[in-house]
PDB file of C-alpha atoms in Angstrom:
ATOM      1  CA  MET A   1      76.193  94.424 112.312  1.00  0.00           C
ATOM      2  CA  HIS A   2      77.028  90.918 111.129  1.00  0.00           C
ATOM      3  CA  ILE A   3      80.493  89.346 111.186  1.00  0.00           C
ATOM      4  CA  ARG A   4      81.285  86.316 109.063  1.00  0.00           C
ATOM      5  CA  GLU A   5      84.250  84.559 107.527  1.00  0.00           C
ATOM      6  CA  LEU A   6      85.633  86.022 104.305  1.00  0.00           C
ATOM      7  CA  GLU A   7      84.153  84.237 101.291  1.00  0.00           C
ATOM      8  CA  VAL A   8      85.825  83.802  97.901  1.00  0.00           C
ATOM      9  CA  LYS A   9      82.921  85.512  96.107  1.00  0.00           C
ATOM     10  CA  GLU A  10      83.592  88.667  98.178  1.00  0.00           C
ATOM     11  CA  LEU A  11      87.327  88.915  97.475  1.00  0.00           C
ATOM     12  CA  HIS A  12      87.236  91.700  94.859  1.00  0.00           C
ATOM     13  CA  THR A  13      84.908  93.848  96.965  1.00  0.00           C
ATOM     14  CA  VAL A  14      86.922  93.350 100.141  1.00  0.00           C
ATOM     15  CA  ALA A  15      90.270  93.907  98.380  1.00  0.00           C
ATOM     16  CA  GLU A  16      89.044  97.221  96.969  1.00  0.00           C
ATOM     17  CA  TRP A  17      87.839  98.307 100.426  1.00  0.00           C
ATOM     18  CA  LEU A  18      91.119  97.339 102.088  1.00  0.00           C
ATOM     19  CA  PHE A  19      93.160  99.147  99.430  1.00  0.00           C
ATOM     20  CA  LYS A  20      91.269 102.381 100.133  1.00  0.00           C
ATOM     21  CA  MET A  21      91.550 101.925 103.884  1.00  0.00           C
ATOM     22  CA  ASN A  22      95.288 101.222 103.962  1.00  0.00           C
ATOM     23  CA  GLU A  23      96.043 104.336 101.931  1.00  0.00           C
ATOM     24  CA  GLN A  24      94.867 106.427 104.910  1.00  0.00           C
ATOM     25  CA  ASP A  25      97.411 107.024 107.672  1.00  0.00           C
ATOM     26  CA  HIS A  26      94.783 106.762 110.427  1.00  0.00           C
ATOM     27  CA  HIS A  27      93.817 103.269 109.195  1.00  0.00           C
ATOM     28  CA  TYR A  28      97.209 102.037 107.930  1.00  0.00           C
ATOM     29  CA  VAL A  29      98.309  98.565 109.053  1.00  0.00           C
ATOM     30  CA  ALA A  30     101.712  97.082 108.243  1.00  0.00           C
ATOM     31  CA  TRP A  31     102.093  93.833 106.266  1.00  0.00           C
ATOM     32  CA  MET A  32      99.065  94.580 104.106  1.00  0.00           C
ATOM     33  CA  ALA A  33     100.068  94.521 100.415  1.00  0.00           C
ATOM     34  CA  SER A  34     100.109  97.938  98.727  1.00  0.00           C
ATOM     35  CA  GLU A  35      98.382  97.298  95.398  1.00  0.00           C
ATOM     36  CA  GLN A  36      94.772  96.176  95.071  1.00  0.00           C
ATOM     37  CA  ASN A  37      95.601  93.103  92.988  1.00  0.00           C
ATOM     38  CA  GLU A  38      98.246  92.058  95.505  1.00  0.00           C
ATOM     39  CA  ILE A  39      95.774  92.536  98.369  1.00  0.00           C
ATOM     40  CA  PHE A  40      93.344  90.305  96.461  1.00  0.00           C
ATOM     41  CA  GLU A  41      95.998  87.568  96.230  1.00  0.00           C
ATOM     42  CA  GLN A  42      96.992  88.042  99.865  1.00  0.00           C
ATOM     43  CA  ILE A  43      93.473  87.644 101.263  1.00  0.00           C
ATOM     44  CA  TRP A  44      92.628  84.899  98.747  1.00  0.00           C
ATOM     45  CA  THR A  45      95.398  82.872 100.383  1.00  0.00           C
ATOM     46  CA  LEU A  46      93.627  83.282 103.724  1.00  0.00           C
ATOM     47  CA  THR A  47      90.554  81.492 102.340  1.00  0.00           C
ATOM     48  CA  GLN A  48      92.560  78.392 101.383  1.00  0.00           C
ATOM     49  CA  PHE A  49      93.091  77.032 104.893  1.00  0.00           C
ATOM     50  CA  LYS A  50      90.772  74.823 106.898  1.00  0.00           C
ATOM     51  CA  GLU A  51      90.899  77.265 109.782  1.00  0.00           C
ATOM     52  CA  PRO A  52      89.110  80.638 109.412  1.00  0.00           C
ATOM     53  CA  LEU A  53      91.815  83.276 108.926  1.00  0.00           C
ATOM     54  CA  ALA A  54      89.803  86.334 107.835  1.00  0.00           C
ATOM     55  CA  TYR A  55      86.612  87.978 109.033  1.00  0.00           C
ATOM     56  CA  VAL A  56      84.508  90.783 107.541  1.00  0.00           C
ATOM     57  CA  ALA A  57      82.087  93.000 109.468  1.00  0.00           C
ATOM     58  CA  TRP A  58      79.026  93.949 107.419  1.00  0.00           C
ATOM     59  CA  GLU A  59      76.222  96.418 107.972  1.00  0.00           C
ATOM     60  CA  GLY A  60      73.722  95.420 105.332  1.00  0.00           C
ATOM     61  CA  GLU A  61      75.693  95.486 102.070  1.00  0.00           C
ATOM     62  CA  GLU A  62      78.363  97.838 103.470  1.00  0.00           C
ATOM     63  CA  ILE A  63      81.738  96.659 104.777  1.00  0.00           C
ATOM     64  CA  ILE A  64      82.490  98.323 108.102  1.00  0.00           C
ATOM     65  CA  GLY A  65      85.403  96.197 109.338  1.00  0.00           C
ATOM     66  CA  PHE A  66      87.976  93.506 108.544  1.00  0.00           C
ATOM     67  CA  LEU A  67      90.563  91.405 110.325  1.00  0.00           C
ATOM     68  CA  GLY A  68      92.902  88.887 108.717  1.00  0.00           C
ATOM     69  CA  ILE A  69      95.485  86.536 110.203  1.00  0.00           C
ATOM     70  CA  LEU A  70      98.678  86.137 108.176  1.00  0.00           C
ATOM     71  CA  PRO A  71     100.019  82.766 109.375  1.00  0.00           C
ATOM     72  CA  PHE A  72     103.580  81.554 109.786  1.00  0.00           C
ATOM     73  CA  PHE A  73     102.873  78.074 111.088  1.00  0.00           C
ATOM     74  CA  GLU A  74     106.498  76.907 111.240  1.00  0.00           C
ATOM     75  CA  GLN A  75     107.418  79.789 113.547  1.00  0.00           C
ATOM     76  CA  LYS A  76     104.088  79.502 115.420  1.00  0.00           C
ATOM     77  CA  LEU A  77     103.452  83.195 114.961  1.00  0.00           C
ATOM     78  CA  CYS A  78     100.968  85.264 112.995  1.00  0.00           C
ATOM     79  CA  ARG A  79     100.698  88.868 111.860  1.00  0.00           C
ATOM     80  CA  LEU A  80      97.396  90.696 111.920  1.00  0.00           C
ATOM     81  CA  LEU A  81      96.044  92.398 108.806  1.00  0.00           C
ATOM     82  CA  GLY A  82      93.896  94.791 110.762  1.00  0.00           C
ATOM     83  CA  PRO A  83      91.687  95.138 112.625  1.00  0.00           C
ATOM     84  CA  PHE A  84      90.049  97.821 110.482  1.00  0.00           C
ATOM     85  CA  ALA A  85      86.793  99.592 111.288  1.00  0.00           C
ATOM     86  CA  ILE A  86      85.091 102.668 109.825  1.00  0.00           C
ATOM     87  CA  LYS A  87      82.282 103.139 112.379  1.00  0.00           C
ATOM     88  CA  ASP A  88      81.672 102.162 115.999  1.00  0.00           C
ATOM     89  CA  GLN A  89      85.370 101.385 115.927  1.00  0.00           C
ATOM     90  CA  GLU A  90      85.874  99.895 119.359  1.00  0.00           C
ATOM     91  CA  GLU A  91      82.813  97.646 119.149  1.00  0.00           C
ATOM     92  CA  VAL A  92      83.587  96.437 115.611  1.00  0.00           C
ATOM     93  CA  ILE A  93      87.252  95.817 116.417  1.00  0.00           C
ATOM     94  CA  GLU A  94      86.404  93.906 119.590  1.00  0.00           C
ATOM     95  CA  ARG A  95      83.911  91.656 117.845  1.00  0.00           C
ATOM     96  CA  LEU A  96      86.375  90.926 115.034  1.00  0.00           C
ATOM     97  CA  TRP A  97      89.052  90.068 117.586  1.00  0.00           C
ATOM     98  CA  ASP A  98      86.640  87.820 119.511  1.00  0.00           C
ATOM     99  CA  LYS A  99      86.364  85.708 116.358  1.00  0.00           C
ATOM    100  CA  ALA A 100      90.008  85.800 115.261  1.00  0.00           C
ATOM    101  CA  SER A 101      91.556  85.326 118.708  1.00  0.00           C
ATOM    102  CA  LEU A 102      90.133  81.811 118.952  1.00  0.00           C
ATOM    103  CA  THR A 103      92.164  80.716 115.921  1.00  0.00           C
ATOM    104  CA  ALA A 104      95.198  82.670 117.100  1.00  0.00           C
ATOM    105  CA  GLN A 105      95.121  81.022 120.507  1.00  0.00           C
ATOM    106  CA  LEU A 106      94.815  77.524 119.067  1.00  0.00           C
ATOM    107  CA  HIS A 107      97.642  77.734 116.532  1.00  0.00           C
ATOM    108  CA  PHE A 108     100.131  80.471 117.434  1.00  0.00           C
ATOM    109  CA  ASP A 109     102.407  81.333 120.337  1.00  0.00           C
ATOM    110  CA  VAL A 110     102.847  84.971 119.284  1.00  0.00           C
ATOM    111  CA  VAL A 111     100.563  87.475 117.542  1.00  0.00           C
ATOM    112  CA  LYS A 112     102.067  90.616 116.007  1.00  0.00           C
ATOM    113  CA  VAL A 113     100.482  93.809 114.729  1.00  0.00           C
ATOM    114  CA  ALA A 114     102.017  97.067 113.487  1.00  0.00           C
ATOM    115  CA  CYS A 115     100.594 100.400 112.374  1.00  0.00           C
ATOM    116  CA  PHE A 116     101.274 104.090 111.978  1.00  0.00           C
ATOM    117  CA  ALA A 117     101.092 106.090 115.184  1.00  0.00           C
ATOM    118  CA  ALA A 118      98.160 107.924 113.572  1.00  0.00           C
ATOM    119  CA  ASN A 119      96.040 104.744 113.714  1.00  0.00           C
ATOM    120  CA  GLN A 120      94.697 105.486 117.182  1.00  0.00           C
ATOM    121  CA  ALA A 121      91.945 102.843 116.978  1.00  0.00           C
ATOM    122  CA  LEU A 122      94.514 100.067 116.510  1.00  0.00           C
ATOM    123  CA  VAL A 123      96.921 101.525 119.073  1.00  0.00           C
ATOM    124  CA  SER A 124      94.068 101.563 121.602  1.00  0.00           C
ATOM    125  CA  PHE A 125      93.160  97.970 120.687  1.00  0.00           C
ATOM    126  CA  ALA A 126      96.745  96.808 121.277  1.00  0.00           C
ATOM    127  CA  GLU A 127      96.882  98.550 124.639  1.00  0.00           C
ATOM    128  CA  ARG A 128      93.475  97.203 125.753  1.00  0.00           C
ATOM    129  CA  HIS A 129      94.569  93.643 125.052  1.00  0.00           C
ATOM    130  CA  GLN A 130      97.988  94.057 126.641  1.00  0.00           C
ATOM    131  CA  PHE A 131     100.050  93.708 123.503  1.00  0.00           C
ATOM    132  CA  GLN A 132     103.625  94.717 124.269  1.00  0.00           C
ATOM    133  CA  MET A 133     105.338  97.314 122.086  1.00  0.00           C
ATOM    134  CA  TYR A 134     108.521  95.623 120.868  1.00  0.00           C
ATOM    135  CA  ASN A 135     109.620  98.147 118.294  1.00  0.00           C
ATOM    136  CA  MET A 136     109.101 101.749 117.291  1.00  0.00           C
ATOM    137  CA  GLU A 137     110.405 102.748 113.886  1.00  0.00           C
ATOM    138  CA  ARG A 138     110.576 105.896 111.866  1.00  0.00           C
ATOM    139  CA  THR A 139     109.861 105.571 108.152  1.00  0.00           C
ATOM    140  CA  LEU A 140     112.142 107.756 106.035  1.00  0.00           C
ATOM    141  CA  ALA A 141     111.816 108.549 102.320  1.00  0.00           C
ATOM    142  CA  ALA A 142     114.339 109.510  99.610  1.00  0.00           C
ATOM    143  CA  PHE A 143     113.207 110.983  96.292  1.00  0.00           C
ATOM    144  CA  LYS A 144     114.730 110.584  92.860  1.00  0.00           C
ATOM    145  CA  SER A 145     114.441 114.333  92.259  1.00  0.00           C
ATOM    146  CA  SER A 146     116.988 115.041  95.012  1.00  0.00           C
ATOM    147  CA  TYR A 147     119.262 112.008  94.647  1.00  0.00           C
ATOM    148  CA  GLU A 148     122.819 112.488  93.350  1.00  0.00           C
ATOM    149  CA  THR A 149     123.922 109.502  91.287  1.00  0.00           C
ATOM    150  CA  SER A 150     127.406 108.003  91.112  1.00  0.00           C
ATOM    151  CA  GLU A 151     129.066 106.798  87.917  1.00  0.00           C
ATOM    152  CA  THR A 152     131.207 104.269  89.800  1.00  0.00           C
ATOM    153  CA  LYS A 153     130.058 100.646  89.660  1.00  0.00           C
ATOM    154  CA  ASN A 154     130.944  98.536  92.685  1.00  0.00           C
ATOM    155  CA  THR A 155     131.941  95.051  91.522  1.00  0.00           C
ATOM    156  CA  SER A 156     131.847  93.745  95.116  1.00  0.00           C
ATOM    157  CA  ILE A 157     128.034  93.822  95.070  1.00  0.00           C
ATOM    158  CA  VAL A 158     126.373  90.684  93.680  1.00  0.00           C
ATOM    159  CA  GLY A 159     122.944  89.069  93.619  1.00  0.00           C
ATOM    160  CA  LEU A 160     122.343  86.434  96.308  1.00  0.00           C
ATOM    161  CA  SER A 161     120.576  83.075  96.098  1.00  0.00           C
ATOM    162  CA  GLN A 162     119.708  80.038  98.219  1.00  0.00           C
ATOM    163  CA  GLU A 163     123.351  78.949  98.036  1.00  0.00           C
ATOM    164  CA  ASP A 164     124.220  81.923 100.259  1.00  0.00           C
ATOM    165  CA  TYR A 165     121.746  80.943 102.990  1.00  0.00           C
ATOM    166  CA  ALA A 166     124.203  79.899 105.723  1.00  0.00           C
ATOM    167  CA  THR A 167     126.404  83.002 105.545  1.00  0.00           C
ATOM    168  CA  LEU A 168     123.415  85.294 105.065  1.00  0.00           C
ATOM    169  CA  ASP A 169     121.711  83.771 108.108  1.00  0.00           C
ATOM    170  CA  ASP A 170     124.739  84.642 110.248  1.00  0.00           C
ATOM    171  CA  ILE A 171     124.318  88.335 109.351  1.00  0.00           C
ATOM    172  CA  HIS A 172     120.517  88.598 109.282  1.00  0.00           C
ATOM    173  CA  PRO A 173     119.026  89.636 112.677  1.00  0.00           C
ATOM    174  CA  SER A 174     117.048  86.844 114.353  1.00  0.00           C
ATOM    175  CA  ALA A 175     114.349  89.315 115.486  1.00  0.00           C
ATOM    176  CA  ALA A 176     113.698  90.696 111.993  1.00  0.00           C
ATOM    177  CA  TYR A 177     110.112  90.574 110.724  1.00  0.00           C
ATOM    178  CA  TYR A 178     111.198  88.248 107.878  1.00  0.00           C
ATOM    179  CA  THR A 179     113.351  85.232 108.616  1.00  0.00           C
ATOM    180  CA  THR A 180     116.327  84.552 106.353  1.00  0.00           C
ATOM    181  CA  LYS A 181     114.333  81.806 104.650  1.00  0.00           C
ATOM    182  CA  GLU A 182     111.352  84.104 104.058  1.00  0.00           C
ATOM    183  CA  MET A 183     113.575  86.889 102.724  1.00  0.00           C
ATOM    184  CA  LEU A 184     115.312  84.576 100.264  1.00  0.00           C
ATOM    185  CA  HIS A 185     111.950  83.246  99.088  1.00  0.00           C
ATOM    186  CA  LEU A 186     110.477  86.737  98.645  1.00  0.00           C
ATOM    187  CA  SER A 187     113.567  87.943  96.787  1.00  0.00           C
ATOM    188  CA  GLY A 188     112.516  85.674  93.908  1.00  0.00           C
ATOM    189  CA  ASP A 189     109.325  87.684  93.345  1.00  0.00           C
ATOM    190  CA  LYS A 190     109.240  90.199  90.513  1.00  0.00           C
ATOM    191  CA  GLY A 191     110.537  93.594  91.602  1.00  0.00           C
ATOM    192  CA  ASN A 192     112.346  92.274  94.685  1.00  0.00           C
ATOM    193  CA  TYR A 193     116.134  92.134  94.947  1.00  0.00           C
ATOM    194  CA  LEU A 194     118.657  90.725  97.414  1.00  0.00           C
ATOM    195  CA  TRP A 195     122.206  91.982  96.955  1.00  0.00           C
ATOM    196  CA  GLY A 196     125.296  91.029  98.929  1.00  0.00           C
ATOM    197  CA  TYR A 197     128.673  92.676  99.451  1.00  0.00           C
ATOM    198  CA  GLN A 198     131.593  90.297  99.028  1.00  0.00           C
ATOM    199  CA  GLN A 199     135.167  90.853 100.183  1.00  0.00           C
ATOM    200  CA  ASN A 200     137.797  88.293  99.233  1.00  0.00           C
ATOM    201  CA  GLY A 201     135.004  85.864  98.385  1.00  0.00           C
ATOM    202  CA  GLU A 202     133.325  86.310 101.781  1.00  0.00           C
ATOM    203  CA  LEU A 203     129.809  87.734 102.219  1.00  0.00           C
ATOM    204  CA  ILE A 204     130.098  90.585 104.735  1.00  0.00           C
ATOM    205  CA  GLY A 205     126.868  92.525 104.173  1.00  0.00           C
ATOM    206  CA  TYR A 206     123.581  92.542 102.283  1.00  0.00           C
ATOM    207  CA  ILE A 207     120.597  94.693 101.346  1.00  0.00           C
ATOM    208  CA  TYR A 208     117.052  93.505 100.601  1.00  0.00           C
ATOM    209  CA  PHE A 209     114.832  95.699  98.397  1.00  0.00           C
ATOM    210  CA  GLU A 210     111.160  95.372  97.440  1.00  0.00           C
ATOM    211  CA  THR A 211     109.183  97.201  94.756  1.00  0.00           C
ATOM    212  CA  ILE A 212     106.029  98.437  96.495  1.00  0.00           C
ATOM    213  CA  ILE A 213     104.280 100.220  93.601  1.00  0.00           C
ATOM    214  CA  SER A 214     105.691  99.535  90.137  1.00  0.00           C
ATOM    215  CA  GLY A 215     106.995 102.712  88.510  1.00  0.00           C
ATOM    216  CA  HIS A 216     106.595 104.717  91.714  1.00  0.00           C
ATOM    217  CA  GLU A 217     107.726 103.351  95.095  1.00  0.00           C
ATOM    218  CA  GLY A 218     110.198 100.888  96.555  1.00  0.00           C
ATOM    219  CA  GLU A 219     111.415  99.968 100.023  1.00  0.00           C
ATOM    220  CA  ILE A 220     114.762  99.011 101.486  1.00  0.00           C
ATOM    221  CA  CYS A 221     113.561  96.390 103.956  1.00  0.00           C
ATOM    222  CA  PHE A 222     116.919  95.357 105.432  1.00  0.00           C
ATOM    223  CA  VAL A 223     120.517  96.477 105.226  1.00  0.00           C
ATOM    224  CA  ASN A 224     122.956  94.705 107.524  1.00  0.00           C
ATOM    225  CA  VAL A 225     126.713  94.308 107.763  1.00  0.00           C
ATOM    226  CA  ALA A 226     128.701  91.639 109.652  1.00  0.00           C
ATOM    227  CA  ALA A 227     129.754  92.931 113.082  1.00  0.00           C
ATOM    228  CA  ASN A 228     133.504  92.951 112.344  1.00  0.00           C
ATOM    229  CA  HIS A 229     133.024  94.974 109.142  1.00  0.00           C
ATOM    230  CA  ARG A 230     130.765  97.761 110.385  1.00  0.00           C
ATOM    231  CA  SER A 231     131.769 101.426 110.014  1.00  0.00           C
ATOM    232  CA  SER A 232     133.833 100.473 106.946  1.00  0.00           C
ATOM    233  CA  GLY A 233     131.526 101.992 104.325  1.00  0.00           C
ATOM    234  CA  VAL A 234     129.925  98.681 103.273  1.00  0.00           C
ATOM    235  CA  GLY A 235     126.436  99.789 104.312  1.00  0.00           C
ATOM    236  CA  SER A 236     126.799 103.044 102.369  1.00  0.00           C
ATOM    237  CA  GLU A 237     127.887 101.192  99.226  1.00  0.00           C
ATOM    238  CA  LEU A 238     124.893  98.867  99.464  1.00  0.00           C
ATOM    239  CA  ILE A 239     122.457 101.755  99.917  1.00  0.00           C
ATOM    240  CA  HIS A 240     124.006 103.608  96.970  1.00  0.00           C
ATOM    241  CA  HIS A 241     123.574 100.507  94.830  1.00  0.00           C
ATOM    242  CA  ALA A 242     119.940  99.993  95.817  1.00  0.00           C
ATOM    243  CA  LEU A 243     119.001 103.642  95.270  1.00  0.00           C
ATOM    244  CA  GLN A 244     120.692 103.845  91.880  1.00  0.00           C
ATOM    245  CA  TYR A 245     118.974 100.664  90.730  1.00  0.00           C
ATOM    246  CA  ALA A 246     115.618 101.832  92.071  1.00  0.00           C
ATOM    247  CA  PHE A 247     115.748 105.291  90.544  1.00  0.00           C
ATOM    248  CA  PHE A 248     117.452 104.583  87.217  1.00  0.00           C
ATOM    249  CA  ALA A 249     116.816 100.917  86.358  1.00  0.00           C
ATOM    250  CA  LEU A 250     113.334 100.575  87.857  1.00  0.00           C
ATOM    251  CA  GLU A 251     112.523 104.291  87.342  1.00  0.00           C
ATOM    252  CA  LEU A 252     110.893 104.690  90.743  1.00  0.00           C
ATOM    253  CA  ASP A 253     110.132 108.086  92.250  1.00  0.00           C
ATOM    254  CA  VAL A 254     110.612 107.341  95.941  1.00  0.00           C
ATOM    255  CA  VAL A 255     112.326 104.766  98.159  1.00  0.00           C
ATOM    256  CA  THR A 256     111.505 104.303 101.837  1.00  0.00           C
ATOM    257  CA  ILE A 257     113.444 102.767 104.699  1.00  0.00           C
ATOM    258  CA  SER A 258     112.604 102.212 108.373  1.00  0.00           C
ATOM    259  CA  VAL A 259     114.889 102.725 111.339  1.00  0.00           C
ATOM    260  CA  ARG A 260     114.429 102.033 115.043  1.00  0.00           C
ATOM    261  CA  THR A 261     113.994 105.293 116.927  1.00  0.00           C
ATOM    262  CA  GLU A 262     116.965 104.512 119.200  1.00  0.00           C
ATOM    263  CA  ASN A 263     119.298 103.763 116.271  1.00  0.00           C
ATOM    264  CA  GLN A 264     120.490 107.314 115.770  1.00  0.00           C
ATOM    265  CA  GLN A 265     123.682 106.225 113.999  1.00  0.00           C
ATOM    266  CA  ALA A 266     121.740 104.455 111.239  1.00  0.00           C
ATOM    267  CA  GLU A 267     119.301 107.342 110.903  1.00  0.00           C
ATOM    268  CA  ALA A 268     122.210 109.788 110.495  1.00  0.00           C
ATOM    269  CA  LEU A 269     123.635 107.543 107.729  1.00  0.00           C
ATOM    270  CA  TYR A 270     120.299 107.436 105.882  1.00  0.00           C
ATOM    271  CA  GLN A 271     119.950 111.208 106.129  1.00  0.00           C
ATOM    272  CA  GLN A 272     123.228 111.538 104.199  1.00  0.00           C
ATOM    273  CA  PHE A 273     121.396 109.978 101.228  1.00  0.00           C
ATOM    274  CA  GLY A 274     118.549 112.470 101.491  1.00  0.00           C
ATOM    275  CA  PHE A 275     116.152 110.311 103.518  1.00  0.00           C
ATOM    276  CA  LYS A 276     113.656 112.366 105.550  1.00  0.00           C
ATOM    277  CA  GLU A 277     111.127 111.216 108.158  1.00  0.00           C
ATOM    278  CA  ILE A 278     107.539 110.748 106.969  1.00  0.00           C
ATOM    279  CA  HIS A 279     105.933 108.355 109.507  1.00  0.00           C
ATOM    280  CA  THR A 280     106.410 106.560 112.827  1.00  0.00           C
ATOM    281  CA  ILE A 281     105.392 102.884 113.048  1.00  0.00           C
ATOM    282  CA  TYR A 282     104.484 101.128 116.301  1.00  0.00           C
ATOM    283  CA  ALA A 283     104.949  97.351 116.391  1.00  0.00           C
ATOM    284  CA  TYR A 284     103.280  95.217 119.069  1.00  0.00           C
ATOM    285  CA  GLN A 285     103.236  91.555 119.975  1.00  0.00           C
ATOM    286  CA  LYS A 286     101.246  89.391 122.349  1.00  0.00           C
ATOM    287  CA  GLU A 287     102.150  85.964 123.675  1.00  0.00           C
ATOM    288  CA  MET A 288      99.151  83.673 123.416  1.00  0.00           C
ATOM    289  CA  LYS A 289      98.627  81.110 126.163  1.00  0.00           C
ATOM    290  CA  PRO A 290      96.359  78.382 124.769  1.00  0.00           C
ATOM    291  CA  GLU A 291      93.940  76.685 127.119  1.00  0.00           C
ATOM    292  CA  PRO A 292      94.999  73.054 127.766  1.00  0.00           C
ATOM    293  CA  PRO A 293      92.988  70.633 125.568  1.00  0.00           C
ATOM    294  CA  LEU A 294      90.128  68.730 127.157  1.00  0.00           C
ATOM    295  CA  SER A 295      90.956  65.101 127.934  1.00  0.00           C
ATOM    296  CA  THR A 296      89.213  62.587 125.711  1.00  0.00           C
ATOM    297  CA  THR A 297      90.112  59.657 127.971  1.00  0.00           C
ATOM    298  CA  ILE A 298      87.236  58.004 129.842  1.00  0.00           C
ATOM    299  CA  HIS A 299      88.161  57.070 133.386  1.00  0.00           C
TER     300      HIS A 299
END
C-alpha cells in the first residue's frame, strides 16, 4: 500500500471512485458532494492550497482509500471527507489519518466528521481517536407521489439576500454546520434557495433548500423561526413552500430533512408532511491541541 497526496491528473479517477463509495450506506460520509462532477470540483479545490488537504491510498493501480480535509480557515475548523477504505480498513484509515492529522493539528482548532450509523469503520475510527459525538440526527424523506399540494400562495414568503444578513444571523443557530455567511453564499448556487417569512416587514423565520440531484432529490438543510414566533405556523408555511417548489417547479421526486433525535416536536411536525425516517447520522468533533512551535531564537 502506498499513500500520497491527491494529484490533479488523478482527479477524474478519484472522483468516480468516491461517487461510488458514497452511494453505499456503509461507506457514506457527510459533506461529500452527491454528483460525480461536483465531487470532482470539490476535491479539485483541495489541490489548490499550499498545504496537503487530500490523500489517496493506492495498491498498485487500485484505489483502496481516501481522506480529504474540507477547510474553513476563518473559523479554524475543518470537516473530513472520509476516511474511506475498501480493504484492511483499520490499517488504511489509520495511515490516512496519520498523514492528514498533521495538517489538521497545524491549522485547525476543531475537526468534524459525520456519517451514517451503518458506516462502522468510520464510527470505530472516531471512537478510537476520542472524537466526541456532538449530534445524532435522523434523516427523513418525503416523496412527491404522496405529497398533497396547496393552491394557496403565501405572499409573506420572499427570497433572501445579503441585505438580510443581520436579521437572518439572529435567527440562524450558532452551532449549525453552515454559518449564516456560508449559507447566504451557497444560496447563490444554482438549485439552492433561501426563503424568509416576513411579518409586518420583519423577518421572523427562514428555510434553506439545496438541490442534491437535479431532477430527483433535494434537501431542506435548515428551517428556523424566531423564538417569539414559534408554534405560530410559520415553520409549516415555510416547509409547504419549499416542498411545493421542489416537487412542482424543480420536478424533484424526493426531499430529505434531518432532525436531532431529541427534537421530537420537530420530527412530529415533519411527519405531518409525509416525512419518514430513512437513516441516522452520527456527527463527531475533536478539539485539536497543536504542539507549541519550536523557538527559532538563539540564546
